[in-house]
PDB file of C-alpha atoms in Angstrom:
ATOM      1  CA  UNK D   6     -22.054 -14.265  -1.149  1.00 40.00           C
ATOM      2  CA  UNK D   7     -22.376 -18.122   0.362  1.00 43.00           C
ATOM      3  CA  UNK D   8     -21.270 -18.066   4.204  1.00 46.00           C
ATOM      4  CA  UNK D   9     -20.339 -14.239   4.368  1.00 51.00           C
ATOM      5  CA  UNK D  10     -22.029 -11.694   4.548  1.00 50.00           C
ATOM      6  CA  UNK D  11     -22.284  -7.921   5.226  1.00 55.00           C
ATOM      7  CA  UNK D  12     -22.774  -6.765   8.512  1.00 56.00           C
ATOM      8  CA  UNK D  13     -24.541  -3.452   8.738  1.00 69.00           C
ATOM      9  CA  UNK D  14     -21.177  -1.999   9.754  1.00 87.00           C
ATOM     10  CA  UNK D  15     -17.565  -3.696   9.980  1.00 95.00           C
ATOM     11  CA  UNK D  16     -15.729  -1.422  11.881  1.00 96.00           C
ATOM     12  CA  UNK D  17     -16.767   1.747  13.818  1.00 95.00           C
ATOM     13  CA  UNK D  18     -14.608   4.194  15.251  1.00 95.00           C
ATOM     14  CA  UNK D  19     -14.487   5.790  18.760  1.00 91.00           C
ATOM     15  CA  UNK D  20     -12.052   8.443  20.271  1.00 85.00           C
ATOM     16  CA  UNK D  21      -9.271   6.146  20.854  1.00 86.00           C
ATOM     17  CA  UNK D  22      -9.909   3.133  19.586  1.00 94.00           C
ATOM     18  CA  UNK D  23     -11.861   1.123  16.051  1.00 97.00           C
ATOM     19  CA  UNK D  24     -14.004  -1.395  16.977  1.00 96.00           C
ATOM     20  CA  UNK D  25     -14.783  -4.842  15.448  1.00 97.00           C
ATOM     21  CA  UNK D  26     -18.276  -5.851  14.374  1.00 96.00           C
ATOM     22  CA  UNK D  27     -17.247  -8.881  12.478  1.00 96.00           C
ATOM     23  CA  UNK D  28     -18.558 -12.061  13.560  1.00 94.00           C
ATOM     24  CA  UNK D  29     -16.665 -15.030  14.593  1.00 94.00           C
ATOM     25  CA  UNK D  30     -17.079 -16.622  11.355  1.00 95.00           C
ATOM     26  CA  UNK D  31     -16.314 -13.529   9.818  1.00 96.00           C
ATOM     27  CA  UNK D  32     -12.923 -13.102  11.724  1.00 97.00           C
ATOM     28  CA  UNK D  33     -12.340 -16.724  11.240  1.00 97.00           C
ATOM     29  CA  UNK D  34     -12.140 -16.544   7.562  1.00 97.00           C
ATOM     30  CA  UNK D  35     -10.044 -13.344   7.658  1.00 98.00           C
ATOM     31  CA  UNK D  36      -7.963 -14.710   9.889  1.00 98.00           C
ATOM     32  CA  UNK D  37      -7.271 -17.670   7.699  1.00 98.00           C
ATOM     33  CA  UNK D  38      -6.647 -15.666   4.338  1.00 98.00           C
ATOM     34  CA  UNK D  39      -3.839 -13.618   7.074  1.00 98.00           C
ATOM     35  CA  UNK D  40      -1.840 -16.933   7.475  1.00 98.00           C
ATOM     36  CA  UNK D  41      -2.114 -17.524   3.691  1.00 98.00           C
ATOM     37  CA  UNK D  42      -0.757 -14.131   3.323  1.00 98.00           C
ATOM     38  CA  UNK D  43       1.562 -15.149   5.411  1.00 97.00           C
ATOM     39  CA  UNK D  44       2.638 -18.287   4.240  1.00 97.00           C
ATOM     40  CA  UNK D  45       2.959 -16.508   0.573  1.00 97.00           C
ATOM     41  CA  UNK D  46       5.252 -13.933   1.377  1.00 97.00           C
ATOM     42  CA  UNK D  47       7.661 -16.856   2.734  1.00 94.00           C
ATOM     43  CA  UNK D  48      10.655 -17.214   0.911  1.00 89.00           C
ATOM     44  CA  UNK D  49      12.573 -19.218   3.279  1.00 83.00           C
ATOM     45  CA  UNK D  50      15.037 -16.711   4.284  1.00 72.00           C
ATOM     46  CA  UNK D  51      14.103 -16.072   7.561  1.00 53.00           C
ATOM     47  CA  UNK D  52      12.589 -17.764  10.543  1.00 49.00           C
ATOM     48  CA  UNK D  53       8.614 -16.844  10.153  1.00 44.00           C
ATOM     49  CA  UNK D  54       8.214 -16.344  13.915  1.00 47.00           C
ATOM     50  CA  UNK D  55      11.442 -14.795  15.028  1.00 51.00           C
ATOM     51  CA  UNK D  56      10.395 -11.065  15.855  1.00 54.00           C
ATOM     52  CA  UNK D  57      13.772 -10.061  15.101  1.00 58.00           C
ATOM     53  CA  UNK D  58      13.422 -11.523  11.356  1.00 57.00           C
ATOM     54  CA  UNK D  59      13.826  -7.619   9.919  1.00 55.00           C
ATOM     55  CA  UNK D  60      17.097  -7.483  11.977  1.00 58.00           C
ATOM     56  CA  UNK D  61      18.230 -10.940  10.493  1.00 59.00           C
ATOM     57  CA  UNK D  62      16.895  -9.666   7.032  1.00 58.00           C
ATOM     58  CA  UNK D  63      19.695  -6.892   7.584  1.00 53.00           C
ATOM     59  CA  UNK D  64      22.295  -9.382   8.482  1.00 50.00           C
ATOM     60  CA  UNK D  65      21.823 -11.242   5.180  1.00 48.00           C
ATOM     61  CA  UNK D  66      23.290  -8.071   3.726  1.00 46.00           C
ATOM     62  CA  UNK D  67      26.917  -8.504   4.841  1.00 44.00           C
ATOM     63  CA  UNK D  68      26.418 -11.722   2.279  1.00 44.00           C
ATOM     64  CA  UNK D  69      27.345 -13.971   5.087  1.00 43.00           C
ATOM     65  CA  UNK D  70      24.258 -15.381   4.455  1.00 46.00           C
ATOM     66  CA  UNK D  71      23.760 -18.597   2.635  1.00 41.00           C
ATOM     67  CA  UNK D  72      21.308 -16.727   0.946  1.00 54.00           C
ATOM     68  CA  UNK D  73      21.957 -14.711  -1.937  1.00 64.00           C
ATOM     69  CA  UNK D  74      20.016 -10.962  -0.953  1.00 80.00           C
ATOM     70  CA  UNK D  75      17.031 -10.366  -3.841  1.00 85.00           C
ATOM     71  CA  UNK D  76      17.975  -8.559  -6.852  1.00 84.00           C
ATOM     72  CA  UNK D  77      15.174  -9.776  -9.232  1.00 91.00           C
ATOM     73  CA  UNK D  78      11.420  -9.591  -9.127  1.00 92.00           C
ATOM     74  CA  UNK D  79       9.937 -12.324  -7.227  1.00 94.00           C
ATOM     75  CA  UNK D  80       8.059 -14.985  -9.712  1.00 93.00           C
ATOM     76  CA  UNK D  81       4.918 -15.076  -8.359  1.00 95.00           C
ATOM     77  CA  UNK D  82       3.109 -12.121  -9.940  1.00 96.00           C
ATOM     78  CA  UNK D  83       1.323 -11.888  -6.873  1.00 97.00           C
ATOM     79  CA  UNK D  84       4.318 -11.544  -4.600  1.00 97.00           C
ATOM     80  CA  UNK D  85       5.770  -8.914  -6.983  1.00 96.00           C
ATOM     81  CA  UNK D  86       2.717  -6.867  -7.087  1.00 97.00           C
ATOM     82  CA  UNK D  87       3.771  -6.295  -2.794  1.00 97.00           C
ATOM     83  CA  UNK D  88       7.192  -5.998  -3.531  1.00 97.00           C
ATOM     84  CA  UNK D  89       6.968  -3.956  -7.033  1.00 96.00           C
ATOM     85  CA  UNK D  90      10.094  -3.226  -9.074  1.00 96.00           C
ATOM     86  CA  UNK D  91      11.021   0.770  -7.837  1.00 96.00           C
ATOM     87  CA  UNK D  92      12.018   2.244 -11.052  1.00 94.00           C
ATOM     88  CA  UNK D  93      10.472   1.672 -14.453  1.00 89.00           C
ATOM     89  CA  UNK D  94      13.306   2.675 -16.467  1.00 91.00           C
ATOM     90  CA  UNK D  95      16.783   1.980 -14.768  1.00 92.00           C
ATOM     91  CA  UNK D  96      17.030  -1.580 -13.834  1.00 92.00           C
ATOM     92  CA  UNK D  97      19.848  -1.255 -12.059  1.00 93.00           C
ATOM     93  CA  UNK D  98      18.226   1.388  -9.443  1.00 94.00           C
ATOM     94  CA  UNK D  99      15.571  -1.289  -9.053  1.00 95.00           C
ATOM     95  CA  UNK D 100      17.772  -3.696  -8.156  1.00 95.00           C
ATOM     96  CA  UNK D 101      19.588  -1.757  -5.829  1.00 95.00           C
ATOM     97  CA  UNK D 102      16.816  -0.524  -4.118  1.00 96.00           C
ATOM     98  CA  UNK D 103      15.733  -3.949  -3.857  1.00 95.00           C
ATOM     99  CA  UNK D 104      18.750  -5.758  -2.766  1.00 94.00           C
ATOM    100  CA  UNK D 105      18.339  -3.040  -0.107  1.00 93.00           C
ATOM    101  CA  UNK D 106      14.481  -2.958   0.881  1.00 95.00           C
ATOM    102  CA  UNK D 107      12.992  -6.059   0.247  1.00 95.00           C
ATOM    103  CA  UNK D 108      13.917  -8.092   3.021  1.00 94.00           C
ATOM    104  CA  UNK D 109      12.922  -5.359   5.088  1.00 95.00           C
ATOM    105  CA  UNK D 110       9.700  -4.997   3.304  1.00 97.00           C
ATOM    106  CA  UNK D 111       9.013  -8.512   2.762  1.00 96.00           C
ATOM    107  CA  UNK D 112       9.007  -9.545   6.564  1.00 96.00           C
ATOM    108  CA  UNK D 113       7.109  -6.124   7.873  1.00 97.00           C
ATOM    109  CA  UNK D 114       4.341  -7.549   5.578  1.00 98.00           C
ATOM    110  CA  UNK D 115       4.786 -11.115   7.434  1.00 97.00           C
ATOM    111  CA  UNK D 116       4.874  -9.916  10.596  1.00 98.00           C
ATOM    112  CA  UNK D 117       1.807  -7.489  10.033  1.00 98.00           C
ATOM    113  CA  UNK D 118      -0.290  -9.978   8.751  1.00 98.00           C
ATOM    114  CA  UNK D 119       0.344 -12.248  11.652  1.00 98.00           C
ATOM    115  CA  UNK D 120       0.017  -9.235  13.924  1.00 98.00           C
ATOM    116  CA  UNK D 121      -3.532  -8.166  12.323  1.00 98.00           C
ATOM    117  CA  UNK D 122      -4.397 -11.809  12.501  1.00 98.00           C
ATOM    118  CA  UNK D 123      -3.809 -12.050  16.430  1.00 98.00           C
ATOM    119  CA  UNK D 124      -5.307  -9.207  16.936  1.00 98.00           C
ATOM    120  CA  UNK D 125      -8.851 -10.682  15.449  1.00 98.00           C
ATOM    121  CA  UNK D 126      -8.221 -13.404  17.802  1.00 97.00           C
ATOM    122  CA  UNK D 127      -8.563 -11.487  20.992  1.00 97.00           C
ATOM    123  CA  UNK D 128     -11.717 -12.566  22.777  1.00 95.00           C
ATOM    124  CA  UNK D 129     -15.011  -9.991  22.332  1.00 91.00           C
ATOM    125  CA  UNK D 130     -15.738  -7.123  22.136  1.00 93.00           C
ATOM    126  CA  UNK D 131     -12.368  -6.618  19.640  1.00 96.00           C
ATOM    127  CA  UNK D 132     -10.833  -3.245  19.635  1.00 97.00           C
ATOM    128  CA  UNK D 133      -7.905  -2.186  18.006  1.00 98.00           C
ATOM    129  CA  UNK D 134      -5.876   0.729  18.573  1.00 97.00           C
ATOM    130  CA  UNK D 135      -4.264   3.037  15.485  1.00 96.00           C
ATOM    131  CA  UNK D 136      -1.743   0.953  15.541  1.00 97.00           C
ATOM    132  CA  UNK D 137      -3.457  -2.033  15.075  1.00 98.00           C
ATOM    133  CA  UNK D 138      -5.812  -1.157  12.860  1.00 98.00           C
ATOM    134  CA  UNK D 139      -3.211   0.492  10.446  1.00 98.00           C
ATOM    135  CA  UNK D 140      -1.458  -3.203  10.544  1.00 98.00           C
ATOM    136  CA  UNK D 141      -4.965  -4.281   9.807  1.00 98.00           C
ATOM    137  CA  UNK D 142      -5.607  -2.164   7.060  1.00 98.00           C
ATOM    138  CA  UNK D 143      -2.122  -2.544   5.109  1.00 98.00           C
ATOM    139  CA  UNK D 144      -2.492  -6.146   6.090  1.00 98.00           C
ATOM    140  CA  UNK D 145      -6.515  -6.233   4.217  1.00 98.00           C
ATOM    141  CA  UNK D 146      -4.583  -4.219   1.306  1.00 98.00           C
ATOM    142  CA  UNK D 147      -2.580  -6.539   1.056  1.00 98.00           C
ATOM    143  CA  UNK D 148      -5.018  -9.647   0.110  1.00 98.00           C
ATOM    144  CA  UNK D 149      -6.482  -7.197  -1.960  1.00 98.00           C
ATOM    145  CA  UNK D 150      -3.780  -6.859  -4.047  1.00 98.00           C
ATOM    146  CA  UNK D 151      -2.985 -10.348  -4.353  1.00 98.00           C
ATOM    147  CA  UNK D 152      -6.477 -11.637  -5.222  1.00 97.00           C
ATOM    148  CA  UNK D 153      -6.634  -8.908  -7.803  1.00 97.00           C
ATOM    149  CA  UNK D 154      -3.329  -9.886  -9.542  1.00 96.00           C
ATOM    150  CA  UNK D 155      -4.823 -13.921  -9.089  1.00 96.00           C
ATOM    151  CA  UNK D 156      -8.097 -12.509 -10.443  1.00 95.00           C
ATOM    152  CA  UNK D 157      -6.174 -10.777 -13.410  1.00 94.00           C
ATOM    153  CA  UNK D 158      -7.362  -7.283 -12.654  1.00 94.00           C
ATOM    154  CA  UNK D 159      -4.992  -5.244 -14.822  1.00 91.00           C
ATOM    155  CA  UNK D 160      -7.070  -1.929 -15.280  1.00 90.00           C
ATOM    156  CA  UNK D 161     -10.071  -0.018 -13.841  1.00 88.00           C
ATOM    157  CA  UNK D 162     -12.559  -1.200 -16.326  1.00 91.00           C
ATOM    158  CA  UNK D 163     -11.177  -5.033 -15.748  1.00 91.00           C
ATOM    159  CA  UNK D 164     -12.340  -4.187 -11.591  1.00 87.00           C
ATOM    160  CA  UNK D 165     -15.808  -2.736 -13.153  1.00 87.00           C
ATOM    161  CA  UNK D 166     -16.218  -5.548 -15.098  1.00 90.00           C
ATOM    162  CA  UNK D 167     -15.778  -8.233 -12.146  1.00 92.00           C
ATOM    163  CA  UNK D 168     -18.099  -6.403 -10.366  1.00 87.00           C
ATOM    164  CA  UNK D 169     -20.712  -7.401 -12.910  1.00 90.00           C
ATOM    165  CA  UNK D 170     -19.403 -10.464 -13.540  1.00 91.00           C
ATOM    166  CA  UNK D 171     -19.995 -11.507  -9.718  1.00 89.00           C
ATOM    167  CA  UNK D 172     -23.557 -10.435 -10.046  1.00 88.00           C
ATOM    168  CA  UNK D 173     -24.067 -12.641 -13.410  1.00 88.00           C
ATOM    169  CA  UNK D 174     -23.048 -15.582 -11.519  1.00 80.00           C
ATOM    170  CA  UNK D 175     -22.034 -16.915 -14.672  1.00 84.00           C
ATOM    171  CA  UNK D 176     -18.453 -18.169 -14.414  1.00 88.00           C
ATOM    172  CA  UNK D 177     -16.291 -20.958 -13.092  1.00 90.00           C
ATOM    173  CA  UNK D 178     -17.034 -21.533  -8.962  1.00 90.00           C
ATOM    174  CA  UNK D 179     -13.756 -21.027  -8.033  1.00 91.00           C
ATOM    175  CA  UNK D 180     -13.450 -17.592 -10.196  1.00 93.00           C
ATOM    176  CA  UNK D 181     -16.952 -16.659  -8.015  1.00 93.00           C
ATOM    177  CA  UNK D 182     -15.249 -17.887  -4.493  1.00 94.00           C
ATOM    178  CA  UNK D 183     -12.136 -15.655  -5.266  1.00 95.00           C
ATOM    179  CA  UNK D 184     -14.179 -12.959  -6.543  1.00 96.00           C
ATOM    180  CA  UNK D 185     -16.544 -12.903  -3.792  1.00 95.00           C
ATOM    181  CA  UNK D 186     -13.868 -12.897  -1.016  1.00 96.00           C
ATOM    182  CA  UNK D 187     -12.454  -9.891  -3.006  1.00 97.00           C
ATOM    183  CA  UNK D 188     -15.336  -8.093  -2.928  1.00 95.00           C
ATOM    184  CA  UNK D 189     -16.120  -8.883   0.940  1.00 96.00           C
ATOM    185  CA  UNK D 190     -12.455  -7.735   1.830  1.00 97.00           C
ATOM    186  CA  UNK D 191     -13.109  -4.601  -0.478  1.00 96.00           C
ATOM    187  CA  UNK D 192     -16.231  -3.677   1.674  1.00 95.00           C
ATOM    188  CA  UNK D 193     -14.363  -4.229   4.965  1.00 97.00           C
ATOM    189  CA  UNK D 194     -11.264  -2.504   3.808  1.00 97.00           C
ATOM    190  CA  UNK D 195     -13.843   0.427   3.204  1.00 96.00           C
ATOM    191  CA  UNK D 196     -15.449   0.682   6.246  1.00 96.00           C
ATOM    192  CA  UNK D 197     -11.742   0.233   8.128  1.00 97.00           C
ATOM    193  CA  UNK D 198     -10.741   3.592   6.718  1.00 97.00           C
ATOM    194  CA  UNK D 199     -14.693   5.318   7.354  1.00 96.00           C
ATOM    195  CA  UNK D 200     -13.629   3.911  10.990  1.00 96.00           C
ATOM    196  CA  UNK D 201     -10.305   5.464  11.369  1.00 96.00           C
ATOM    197  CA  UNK D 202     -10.497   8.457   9.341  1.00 90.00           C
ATOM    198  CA  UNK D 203     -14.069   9.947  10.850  1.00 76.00           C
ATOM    199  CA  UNK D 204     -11.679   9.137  14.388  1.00 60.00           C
ATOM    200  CA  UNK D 205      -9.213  11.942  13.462  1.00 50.00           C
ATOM    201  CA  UNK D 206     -11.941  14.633  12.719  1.00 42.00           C
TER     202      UNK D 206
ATOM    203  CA  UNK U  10      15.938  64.252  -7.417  1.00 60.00           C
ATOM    204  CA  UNK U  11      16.258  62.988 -11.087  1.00 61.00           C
ATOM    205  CA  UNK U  12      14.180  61.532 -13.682  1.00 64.00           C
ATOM    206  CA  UNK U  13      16.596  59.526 -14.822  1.00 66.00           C
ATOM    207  CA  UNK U  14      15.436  55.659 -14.318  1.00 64.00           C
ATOM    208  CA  UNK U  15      16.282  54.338 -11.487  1.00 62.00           C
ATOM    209  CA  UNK U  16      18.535  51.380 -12.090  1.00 61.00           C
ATOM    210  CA  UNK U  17      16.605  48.481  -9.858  1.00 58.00           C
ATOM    211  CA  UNK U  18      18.357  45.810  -8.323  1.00 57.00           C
ATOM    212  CA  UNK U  19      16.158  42.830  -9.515  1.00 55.00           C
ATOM    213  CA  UNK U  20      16.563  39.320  -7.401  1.00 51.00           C
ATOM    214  CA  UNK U  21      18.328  36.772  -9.572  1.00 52.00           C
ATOM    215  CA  UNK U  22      16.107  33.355 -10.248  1.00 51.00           C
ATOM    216  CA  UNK U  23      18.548  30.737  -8.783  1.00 50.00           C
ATOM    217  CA  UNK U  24      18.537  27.768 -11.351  1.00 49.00           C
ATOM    218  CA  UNK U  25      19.244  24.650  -9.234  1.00 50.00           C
ATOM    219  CA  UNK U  26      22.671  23.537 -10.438  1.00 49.00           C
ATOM    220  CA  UNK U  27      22.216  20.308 -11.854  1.00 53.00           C
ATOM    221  CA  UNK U  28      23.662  18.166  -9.064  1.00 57.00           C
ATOM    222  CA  UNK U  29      21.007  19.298  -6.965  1.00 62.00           C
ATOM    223  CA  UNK U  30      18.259  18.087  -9.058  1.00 68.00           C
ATOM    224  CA  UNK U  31      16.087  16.762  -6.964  1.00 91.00           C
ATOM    225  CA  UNK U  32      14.518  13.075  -6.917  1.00 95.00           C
ATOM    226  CA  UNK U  33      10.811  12.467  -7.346  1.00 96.00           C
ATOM    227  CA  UNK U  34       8.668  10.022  -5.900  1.00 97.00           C
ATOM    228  CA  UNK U  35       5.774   8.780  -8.247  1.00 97.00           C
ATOM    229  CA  UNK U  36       2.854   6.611  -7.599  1.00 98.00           C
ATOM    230  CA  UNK U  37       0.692   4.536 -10.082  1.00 97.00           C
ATOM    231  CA  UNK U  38      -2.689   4.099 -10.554  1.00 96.00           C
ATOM    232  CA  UNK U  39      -3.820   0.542  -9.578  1.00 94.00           C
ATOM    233  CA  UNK U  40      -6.725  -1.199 -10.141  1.00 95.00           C
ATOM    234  CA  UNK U  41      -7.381  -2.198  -6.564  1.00 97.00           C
ATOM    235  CA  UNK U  42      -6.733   0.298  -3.723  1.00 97.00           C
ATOM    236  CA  UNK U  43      -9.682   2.968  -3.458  1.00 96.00           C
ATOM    237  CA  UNK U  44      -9.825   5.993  -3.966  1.00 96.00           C
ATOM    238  CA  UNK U  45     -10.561   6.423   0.049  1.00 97.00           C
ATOM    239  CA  UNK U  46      -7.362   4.454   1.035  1.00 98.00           C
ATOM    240  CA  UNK U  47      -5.022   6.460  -1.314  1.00 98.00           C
ATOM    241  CA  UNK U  48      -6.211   9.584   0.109  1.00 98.00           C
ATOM    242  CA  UNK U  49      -6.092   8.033   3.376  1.00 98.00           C
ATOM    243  CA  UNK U  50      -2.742   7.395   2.777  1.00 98.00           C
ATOM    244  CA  UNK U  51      -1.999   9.996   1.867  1.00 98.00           C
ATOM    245  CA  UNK U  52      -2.887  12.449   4.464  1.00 97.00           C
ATOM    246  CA  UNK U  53      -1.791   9.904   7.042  1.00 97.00           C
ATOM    247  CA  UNK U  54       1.610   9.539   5.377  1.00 98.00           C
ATOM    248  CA  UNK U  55       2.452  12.884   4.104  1.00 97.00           C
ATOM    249  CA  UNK U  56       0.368  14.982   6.656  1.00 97.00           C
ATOM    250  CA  UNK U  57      -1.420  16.037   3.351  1.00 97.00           C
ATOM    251  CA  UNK U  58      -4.958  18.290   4.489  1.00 96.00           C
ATOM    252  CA  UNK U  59      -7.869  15.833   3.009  1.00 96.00           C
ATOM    253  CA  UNK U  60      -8.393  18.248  -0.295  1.00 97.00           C
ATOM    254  CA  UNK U  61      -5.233  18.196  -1.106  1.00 97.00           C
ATOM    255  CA  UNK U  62      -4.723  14.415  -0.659  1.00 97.00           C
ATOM    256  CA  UNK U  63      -7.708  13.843  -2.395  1.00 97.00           C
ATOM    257  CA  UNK U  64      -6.332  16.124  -5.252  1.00 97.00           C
ATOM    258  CA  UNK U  65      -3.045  13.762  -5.868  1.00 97.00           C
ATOM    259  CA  UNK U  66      -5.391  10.589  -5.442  1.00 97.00           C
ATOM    260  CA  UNK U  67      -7.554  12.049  -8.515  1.00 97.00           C
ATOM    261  CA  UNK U  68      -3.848  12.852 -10.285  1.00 97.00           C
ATOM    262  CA  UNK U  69      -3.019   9.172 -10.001  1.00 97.00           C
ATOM    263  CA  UNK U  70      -6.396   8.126 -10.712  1.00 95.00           C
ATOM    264  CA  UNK U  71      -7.050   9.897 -13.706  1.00 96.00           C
ATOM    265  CA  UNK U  72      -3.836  10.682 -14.631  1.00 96.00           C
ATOM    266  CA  UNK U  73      -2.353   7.393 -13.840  1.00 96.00           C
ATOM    267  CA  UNK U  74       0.415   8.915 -11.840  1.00 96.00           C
ATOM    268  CA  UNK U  75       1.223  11.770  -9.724  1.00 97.00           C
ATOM    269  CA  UNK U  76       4.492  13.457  -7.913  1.00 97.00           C
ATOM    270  CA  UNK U  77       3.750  12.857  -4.185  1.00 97.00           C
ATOM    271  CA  UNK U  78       7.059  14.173  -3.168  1.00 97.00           C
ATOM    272  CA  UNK U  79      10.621  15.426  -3.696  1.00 96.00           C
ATOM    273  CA  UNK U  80      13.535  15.952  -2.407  1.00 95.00           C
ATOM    274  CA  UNK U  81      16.925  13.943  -2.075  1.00 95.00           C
ATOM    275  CA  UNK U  82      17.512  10.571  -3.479  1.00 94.00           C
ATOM    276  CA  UNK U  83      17.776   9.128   0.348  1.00 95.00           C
ATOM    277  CA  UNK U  84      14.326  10.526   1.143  1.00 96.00           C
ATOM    278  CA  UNK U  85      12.419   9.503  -2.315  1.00 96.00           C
ATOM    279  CA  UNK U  86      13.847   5.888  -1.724  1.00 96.00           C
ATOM    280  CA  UNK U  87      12.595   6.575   1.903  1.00 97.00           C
ATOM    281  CA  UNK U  88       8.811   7.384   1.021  1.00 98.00           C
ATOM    282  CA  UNK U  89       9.066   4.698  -2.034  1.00 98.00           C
ATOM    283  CA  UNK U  90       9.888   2.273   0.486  1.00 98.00           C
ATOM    284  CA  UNK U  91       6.647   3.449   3.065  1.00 98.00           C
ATOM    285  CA  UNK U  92       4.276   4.129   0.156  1.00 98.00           C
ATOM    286  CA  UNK U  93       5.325   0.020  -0.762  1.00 98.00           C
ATOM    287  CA  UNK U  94       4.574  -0.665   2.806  1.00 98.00           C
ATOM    288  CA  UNK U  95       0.637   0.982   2.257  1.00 98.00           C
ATOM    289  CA  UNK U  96       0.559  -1.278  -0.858  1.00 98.00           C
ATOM    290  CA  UNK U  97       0.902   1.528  -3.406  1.00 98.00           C
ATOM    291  CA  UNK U  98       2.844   0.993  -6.547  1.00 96.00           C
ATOM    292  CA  UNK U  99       5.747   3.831  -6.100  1.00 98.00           C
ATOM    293  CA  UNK U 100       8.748   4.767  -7.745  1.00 97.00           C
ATOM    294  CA  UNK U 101      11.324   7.122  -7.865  1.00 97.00           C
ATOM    295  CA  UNK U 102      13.777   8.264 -10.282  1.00 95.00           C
ATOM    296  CA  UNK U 103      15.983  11.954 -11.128  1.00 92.00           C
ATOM    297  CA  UNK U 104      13.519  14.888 -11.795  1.00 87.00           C
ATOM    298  CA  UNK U 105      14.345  15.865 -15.781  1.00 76.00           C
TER     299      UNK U 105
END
């Protein structure tokens, strides 16, 4: 697991609040796959830091934009696994349901990321509210889900299998750095929802 | 008083007209989100009671897909777009 590892528990939750057990170097790297996250999800339509980016996303619609709104699946297979086609069998719905969401969508994921990111920033002891820790969990979903697409996880045995693979240590270092951030993120992501669900009971 | 049977007024079935077909929302099995953040999303989402969240996240688990709601076009795109949002594969289409 290298530089990470596993705290005892990640996140505990309390009546009104989740707390953060990860350590600095812990945040630190989290932090820095949040920017990436962010930095992936740009598609040069909007200004990155402008909190009113969604509104502006909205404006592009009247098409007097310079930019043409989205109507086909983003290339990166990554990027289109967070912004997935919304029909399987009428094209055209898709693309009208993504001419109409994906801006939208695209920056709430930019702007959550960066939110989740700040909020890891804060100085000890780190506690989010719901809010915050929803932002944080869609936001660790997120990297999940792009990871897995990088890592080529196309089924539930291909997810078994890396799991075994990762404890074989027998594959290319940068496969095993990917994997092993995967795997952290997956434990963390876990013990975010333990956190917030056990808080509503 | 007669024997005679008595000629019951039975409740006609309604067949939605076929306009008024509703829309479905569908979500996919995935890989990568757990089986604890589905259902979390679930309940959080849709209000769902944990059993029965859990019982749609073992539909799209095993399954590979579930109905998590219906209703209007407007609202399917609606909880397509959210369910997008939690990082869920969802689409909708017309309910055959």
């Amino acid at each position: 697991m290298g530089l990470l590892h596993f705290g005892e528990r990640p996140f505990t939750g309390h009546r009104r609040s989740v707390q953060v057990h990860l350590d600095g170097q812990e945040r630190a790297v989290l932090v820095q796959l949040l920017t990436q996250l962010d930095d992936l999800l740009d598609d040069g339509r909007a200004p990155a830091t402008d909190p009113l980016a969604e509104l502006l996303g909205l404006c592009d619609l009247s098409g007097s934009d310079a930019f043409a709104t989205p109507t086909a699946p983003p290339e990166d297979p990554a990027v289109a696994r967070l912004l997935p086609e919304a029909n399987r069998d009428d094209p055209q719905l898709a693309t009208e349901f993504r001419r109409l969401t994906e801006i939208g969508l695209r920056a709430r994921k930019r702007s959550g990321a960066r939110d989740a990111a700040a909020s890891l920033q804060r100085p000890d002891p780190v506690q989010l509210t719901t809010d915050e820790a929803w932002t944080l969990l869609k936001a660790i979903t997120d990297l999940r889900l792009v990871l897995g697409e990088r890592l080529e996880l196309r089924s539930d045995p291909d997810a078994e299998l890396l799991h075994r693979r990762l404890l074989g240590g027998d594959a290319p270092d940068e496969w095993l750095a990917t994997a092993s951030i995967y795997e952290v993120l997956t434990v963390w992501q876990e013990s975010l929802v333990a956190a917030m669900s056990r808080r509503r009971s | 008083v007669s024997i005679a049977p008595v000629e019951v007024e039975r409740p006609e079935v309604h067949e939605l007209p076929a306009a008024d077909t509703p829309w479905v929302t569908i979500v996919w099995n995935d890989p990568v989100n757990t089986m604890s953040y589905v259902t979390f999303v679930f309940q959080t989402y849709f209000g769902h009671p944990k059993q029965k969240a859990e019982r749609l996240m073992r539909d799209v688990h095993e399954k590979g897909r579930a109905v998590v709601s219906a209703g209007s076009r407007e609202a399917m795109e609606r909880d397509t777009e959210a369910m997008h949002g939690y990082g869920l594969w969802a689409t909708f289409r017309k309910d055959d």
